[in-house]
PDB file of C-alpha atoms in Angstrom:
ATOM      1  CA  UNK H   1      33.641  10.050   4.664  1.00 52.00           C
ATOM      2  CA  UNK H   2      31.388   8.319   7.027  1.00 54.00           C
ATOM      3  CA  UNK H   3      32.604   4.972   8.760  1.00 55.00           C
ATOM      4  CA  UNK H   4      31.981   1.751   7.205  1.00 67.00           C
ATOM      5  CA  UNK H   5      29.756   1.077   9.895  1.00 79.00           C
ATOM      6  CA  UNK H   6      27.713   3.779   9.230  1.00 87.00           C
ATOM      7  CA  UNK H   7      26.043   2.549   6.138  1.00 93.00           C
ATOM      8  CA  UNK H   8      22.551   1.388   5.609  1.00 95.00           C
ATOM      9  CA  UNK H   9      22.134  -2.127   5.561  1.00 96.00           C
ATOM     10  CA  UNK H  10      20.994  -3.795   1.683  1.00 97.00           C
ATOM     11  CA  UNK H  11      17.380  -3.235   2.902  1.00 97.00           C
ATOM     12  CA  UNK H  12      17.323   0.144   3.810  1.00 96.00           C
ATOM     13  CA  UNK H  13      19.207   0.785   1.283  1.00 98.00           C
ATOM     14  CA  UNK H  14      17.234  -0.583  -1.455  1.00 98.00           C
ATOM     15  CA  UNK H  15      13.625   1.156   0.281  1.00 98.00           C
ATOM     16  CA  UNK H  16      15.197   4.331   0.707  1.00 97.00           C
ATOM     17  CA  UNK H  17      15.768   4.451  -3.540  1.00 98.00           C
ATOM     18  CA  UNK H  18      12.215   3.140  -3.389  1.00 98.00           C
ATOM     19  CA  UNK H  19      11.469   6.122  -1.655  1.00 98.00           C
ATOM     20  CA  UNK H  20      12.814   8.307  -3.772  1.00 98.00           C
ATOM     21  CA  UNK H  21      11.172   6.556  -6.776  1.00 98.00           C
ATOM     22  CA  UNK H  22       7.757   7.371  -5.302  1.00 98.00           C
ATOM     23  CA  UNK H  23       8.683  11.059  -5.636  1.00 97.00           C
ATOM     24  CA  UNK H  24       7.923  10.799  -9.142  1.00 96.00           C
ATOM     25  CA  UNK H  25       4.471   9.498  -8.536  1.00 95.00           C
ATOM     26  CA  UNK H  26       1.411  11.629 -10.054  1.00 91.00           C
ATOM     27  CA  UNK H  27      -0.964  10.168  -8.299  1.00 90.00           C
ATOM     28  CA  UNK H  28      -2.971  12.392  -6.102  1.00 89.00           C
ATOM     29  CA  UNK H  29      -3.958  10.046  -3.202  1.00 88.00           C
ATOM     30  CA  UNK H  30      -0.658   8.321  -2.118  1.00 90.00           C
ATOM     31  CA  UNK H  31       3.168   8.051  -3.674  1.00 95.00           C
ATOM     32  CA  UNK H  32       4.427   4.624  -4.391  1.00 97.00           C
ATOM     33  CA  UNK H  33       7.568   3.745  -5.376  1.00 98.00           C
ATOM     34  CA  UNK H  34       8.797  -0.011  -6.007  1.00 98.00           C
ATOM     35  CA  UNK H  35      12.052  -1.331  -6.680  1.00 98.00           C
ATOM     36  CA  UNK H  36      12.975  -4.973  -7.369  1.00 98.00           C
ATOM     37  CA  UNK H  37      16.234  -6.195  -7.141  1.00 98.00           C
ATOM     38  CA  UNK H  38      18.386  -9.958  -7.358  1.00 98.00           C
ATOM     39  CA  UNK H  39      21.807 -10.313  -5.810  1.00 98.00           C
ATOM     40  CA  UNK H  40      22.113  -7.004  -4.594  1.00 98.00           C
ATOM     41  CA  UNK H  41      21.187  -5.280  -8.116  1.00 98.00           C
ATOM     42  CA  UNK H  42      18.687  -3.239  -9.431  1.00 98.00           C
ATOM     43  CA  UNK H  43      16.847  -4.790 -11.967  1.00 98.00           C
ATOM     44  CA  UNK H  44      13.660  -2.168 -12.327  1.00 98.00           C
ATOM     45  CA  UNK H  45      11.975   0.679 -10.863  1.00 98.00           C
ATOM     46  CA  UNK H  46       8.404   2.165 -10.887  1.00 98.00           C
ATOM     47  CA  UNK H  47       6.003   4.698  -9.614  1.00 97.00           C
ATOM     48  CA  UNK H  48       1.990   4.909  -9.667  1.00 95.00           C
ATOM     49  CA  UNK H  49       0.885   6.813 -12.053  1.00 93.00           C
ATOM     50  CA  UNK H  50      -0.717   7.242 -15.501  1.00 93.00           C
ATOM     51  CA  UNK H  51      -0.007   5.477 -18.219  1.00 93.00           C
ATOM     52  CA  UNK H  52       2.540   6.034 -20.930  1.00 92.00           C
ATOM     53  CA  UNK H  53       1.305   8.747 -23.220  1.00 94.00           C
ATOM     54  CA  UNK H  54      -1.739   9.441 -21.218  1.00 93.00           C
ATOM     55  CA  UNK H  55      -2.545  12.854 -19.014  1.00 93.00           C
ATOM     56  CA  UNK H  56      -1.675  12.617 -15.306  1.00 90.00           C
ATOM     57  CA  UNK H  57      -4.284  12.554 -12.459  1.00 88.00           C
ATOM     58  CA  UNK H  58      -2.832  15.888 -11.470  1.00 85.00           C
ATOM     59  CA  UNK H  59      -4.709  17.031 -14.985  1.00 91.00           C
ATOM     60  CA  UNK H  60      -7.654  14.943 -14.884  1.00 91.00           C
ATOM     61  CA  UNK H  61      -8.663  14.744 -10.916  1.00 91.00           C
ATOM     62  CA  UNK H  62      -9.345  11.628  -9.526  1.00 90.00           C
ATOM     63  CA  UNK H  63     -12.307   9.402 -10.106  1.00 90.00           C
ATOM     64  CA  UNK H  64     -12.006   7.448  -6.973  1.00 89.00           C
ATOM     65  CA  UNK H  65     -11.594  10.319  -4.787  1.00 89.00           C
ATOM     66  CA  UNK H  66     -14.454  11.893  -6.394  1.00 89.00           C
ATOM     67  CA  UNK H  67     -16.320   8.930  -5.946  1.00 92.00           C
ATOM     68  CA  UNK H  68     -15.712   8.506  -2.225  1.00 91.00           C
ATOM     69  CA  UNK H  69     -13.890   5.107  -3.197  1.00 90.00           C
ATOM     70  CA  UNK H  70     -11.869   4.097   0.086  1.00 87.00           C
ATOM     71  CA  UNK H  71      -8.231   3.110  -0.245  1.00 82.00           C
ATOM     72  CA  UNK H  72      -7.907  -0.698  -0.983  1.00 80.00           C
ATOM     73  CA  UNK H  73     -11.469  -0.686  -3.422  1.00 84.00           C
ATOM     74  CA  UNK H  74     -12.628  -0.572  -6.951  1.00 87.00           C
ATOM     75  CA  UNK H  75      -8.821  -0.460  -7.959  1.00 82.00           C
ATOM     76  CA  UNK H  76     -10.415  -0.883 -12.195  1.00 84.00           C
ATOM     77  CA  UNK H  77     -11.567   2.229 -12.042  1.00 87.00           C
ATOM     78  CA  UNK H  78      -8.470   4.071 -11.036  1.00 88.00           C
ATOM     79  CA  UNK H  79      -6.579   5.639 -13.850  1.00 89.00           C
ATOM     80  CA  UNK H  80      -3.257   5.055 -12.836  1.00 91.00           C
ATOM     81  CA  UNK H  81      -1.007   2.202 -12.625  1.00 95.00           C
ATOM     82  CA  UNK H  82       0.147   0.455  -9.269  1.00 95.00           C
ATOM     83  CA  UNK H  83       4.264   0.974  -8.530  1.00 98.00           C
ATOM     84  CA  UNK H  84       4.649  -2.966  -8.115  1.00 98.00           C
ATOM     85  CA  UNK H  85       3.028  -3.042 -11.379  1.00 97.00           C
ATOM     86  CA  UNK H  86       5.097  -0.551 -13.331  1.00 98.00           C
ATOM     87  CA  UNK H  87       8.388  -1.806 -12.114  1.00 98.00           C
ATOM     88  CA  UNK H  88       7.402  -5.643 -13.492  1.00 98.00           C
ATOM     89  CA  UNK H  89       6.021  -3.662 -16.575  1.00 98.00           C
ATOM     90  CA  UNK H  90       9.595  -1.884 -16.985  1.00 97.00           C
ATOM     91  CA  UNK H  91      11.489  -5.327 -16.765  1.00 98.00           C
ATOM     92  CA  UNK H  92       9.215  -7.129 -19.382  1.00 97.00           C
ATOM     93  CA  UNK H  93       9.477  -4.280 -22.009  1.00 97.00           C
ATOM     94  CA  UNK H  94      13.617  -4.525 -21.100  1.00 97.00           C
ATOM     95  CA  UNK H  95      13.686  -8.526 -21.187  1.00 98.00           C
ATOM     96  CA  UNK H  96      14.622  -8.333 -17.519  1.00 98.00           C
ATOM     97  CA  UNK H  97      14.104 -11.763 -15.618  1.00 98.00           C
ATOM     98  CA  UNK H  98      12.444 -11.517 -12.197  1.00 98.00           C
ATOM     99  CA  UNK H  99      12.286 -15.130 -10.874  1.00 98.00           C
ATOM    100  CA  UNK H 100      13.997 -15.397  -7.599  1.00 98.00           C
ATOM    101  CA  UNK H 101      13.706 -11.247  -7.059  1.00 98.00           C
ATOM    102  CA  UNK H 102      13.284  -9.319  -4.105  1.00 98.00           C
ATOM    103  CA  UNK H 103      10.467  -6.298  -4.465  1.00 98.00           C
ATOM    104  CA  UNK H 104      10.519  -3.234  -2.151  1.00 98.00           C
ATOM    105  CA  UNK H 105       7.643  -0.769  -2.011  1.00 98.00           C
ATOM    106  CA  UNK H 106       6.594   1.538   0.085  1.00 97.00           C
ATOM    107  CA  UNK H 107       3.217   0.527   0.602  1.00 96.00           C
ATOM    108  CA  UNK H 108       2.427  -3.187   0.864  1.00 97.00           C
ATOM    109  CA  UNK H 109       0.726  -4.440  -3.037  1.00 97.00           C
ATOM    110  CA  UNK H 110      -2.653  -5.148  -3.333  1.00 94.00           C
ATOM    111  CA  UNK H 111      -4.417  -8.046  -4.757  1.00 94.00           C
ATOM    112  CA  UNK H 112      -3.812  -7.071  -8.617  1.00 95.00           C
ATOM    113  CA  UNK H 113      -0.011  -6.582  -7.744  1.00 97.00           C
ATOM    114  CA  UNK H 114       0.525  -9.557  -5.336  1.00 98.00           C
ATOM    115  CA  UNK H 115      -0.993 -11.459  -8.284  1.00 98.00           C
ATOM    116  CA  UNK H 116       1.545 -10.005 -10.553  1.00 98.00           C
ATOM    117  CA  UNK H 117       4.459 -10.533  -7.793  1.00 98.00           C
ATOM    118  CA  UNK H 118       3.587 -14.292  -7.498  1.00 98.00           C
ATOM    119  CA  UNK H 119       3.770 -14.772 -11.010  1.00 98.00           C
ATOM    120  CA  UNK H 120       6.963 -13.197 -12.164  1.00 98.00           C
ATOM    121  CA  UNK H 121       9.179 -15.452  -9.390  1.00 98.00           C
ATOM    122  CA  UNK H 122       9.459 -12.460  -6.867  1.00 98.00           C
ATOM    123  CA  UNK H 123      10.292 -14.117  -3.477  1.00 98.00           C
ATOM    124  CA  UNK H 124      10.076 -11.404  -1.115  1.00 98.00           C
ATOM    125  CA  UNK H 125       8.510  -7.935  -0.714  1.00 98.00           C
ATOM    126  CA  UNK H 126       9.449  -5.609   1.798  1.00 98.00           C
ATOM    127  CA  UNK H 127       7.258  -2.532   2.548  1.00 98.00           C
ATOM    128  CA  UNK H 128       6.842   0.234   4.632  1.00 96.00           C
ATOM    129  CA  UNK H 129       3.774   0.410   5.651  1.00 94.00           C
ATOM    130  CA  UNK H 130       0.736  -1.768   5.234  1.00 91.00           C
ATOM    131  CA  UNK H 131      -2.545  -1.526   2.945  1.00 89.00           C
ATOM    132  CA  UNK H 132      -6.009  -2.885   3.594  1.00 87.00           C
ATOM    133  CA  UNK H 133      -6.123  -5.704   1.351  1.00 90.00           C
ATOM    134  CA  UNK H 134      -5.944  -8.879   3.730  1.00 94.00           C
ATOM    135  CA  UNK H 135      -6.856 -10.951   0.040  1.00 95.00           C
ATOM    136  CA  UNK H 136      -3.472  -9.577  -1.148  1.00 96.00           C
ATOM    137  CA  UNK H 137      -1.997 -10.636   2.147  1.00 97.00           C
ATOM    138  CA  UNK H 138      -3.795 -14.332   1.767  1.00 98.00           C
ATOM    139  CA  UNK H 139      -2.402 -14.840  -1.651  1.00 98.00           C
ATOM    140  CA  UNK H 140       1.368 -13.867  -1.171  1.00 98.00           C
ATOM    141  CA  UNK H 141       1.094 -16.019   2.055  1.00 98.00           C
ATOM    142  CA  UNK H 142       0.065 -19.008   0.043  1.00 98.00           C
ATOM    143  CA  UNK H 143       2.077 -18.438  -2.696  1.00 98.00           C
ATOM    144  CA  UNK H 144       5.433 -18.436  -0.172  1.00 98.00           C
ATOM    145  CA  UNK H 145       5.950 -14.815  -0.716  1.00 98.00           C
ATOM    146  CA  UNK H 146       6.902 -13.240   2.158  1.00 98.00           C
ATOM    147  CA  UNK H 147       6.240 -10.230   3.199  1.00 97.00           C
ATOM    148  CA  UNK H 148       8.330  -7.935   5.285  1.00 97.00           C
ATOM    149  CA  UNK H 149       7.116  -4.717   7.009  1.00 96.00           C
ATOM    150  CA  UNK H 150      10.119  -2.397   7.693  1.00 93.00           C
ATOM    151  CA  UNK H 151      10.573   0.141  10.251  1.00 79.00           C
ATOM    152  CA  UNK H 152      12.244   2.948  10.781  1.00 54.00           C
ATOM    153  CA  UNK H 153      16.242   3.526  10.490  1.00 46.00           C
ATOM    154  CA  UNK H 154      15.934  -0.173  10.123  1.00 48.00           C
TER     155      UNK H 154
END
């Protein structure tokens, strides 16, 4: 059994599930996962990827990549719903309050989910790595969101 000291702090923690979450992803460009917690607990997860009930990109292709869309543009026309988004989605259709949450993904949100994430309460998201969307960055700023890249073993 490893020493007490050993353990990953709450925020590692927390992005490593994340992490895992994203393995579920079907979405053929990049694997999300989001988790968003309060007081140490896990109050929802989610991945991108299709909608409920609705064939996966893996089966379809992708539109944007087809297109030449880069990452960050024409998110409408993208089949597939954002992590950030399906883990708020999963605690609405559960009755799950978010004010006062704490969000981690694995890619910073873009502008449709930092909407979302200043909405439902969430206080502060930590991420990975970053996504080019400096709107999305603009709005959580103004909102008081913070934002929080993580690094490695951190």
């Amino acid at each position: 059994m490893p020493a007490a000291d050993n353990r990953p702090g709450w925020d590692q923690y927390f992005m490593d599930i994340a992490l895992q979450v994203a393995t579920r992803s079907t979405c053929l460009r990049r694997q999300v996962g989001a988790v968003l917690v309060k007081d140490k607990r896990i109050l929802a997860t989610g991945y991108n990827g299709a909608p409920r009930n609705m064939k996966h990109c893996s089966q379809t292709g992708c539109l944007r990549e087809k297109l030449n869309i880069p990452s960050g543009e024409r998110h409408e026309i993208c089949r597939a719903l954002h992590a950030e988004m399906n883990a708020i989605l999963q605690a609405a259709a559960h009755g799950v309050q978010l004010r006062e949450s704490i969000m981690y993904s694995t890619t910073q949100p873009c502008v449709l989910c930092a909407k979302m994430i200043i909405n439902v309460g969430v206080t502060t998201v930590f991420m990975t790595e970053g996504y080019p969307d400096k709107l999305a960055r603009q709005m959580l700023d103004e909102a008081g969101v913070r934002l929080i890249q993580l690094g490695e073993n951190t």
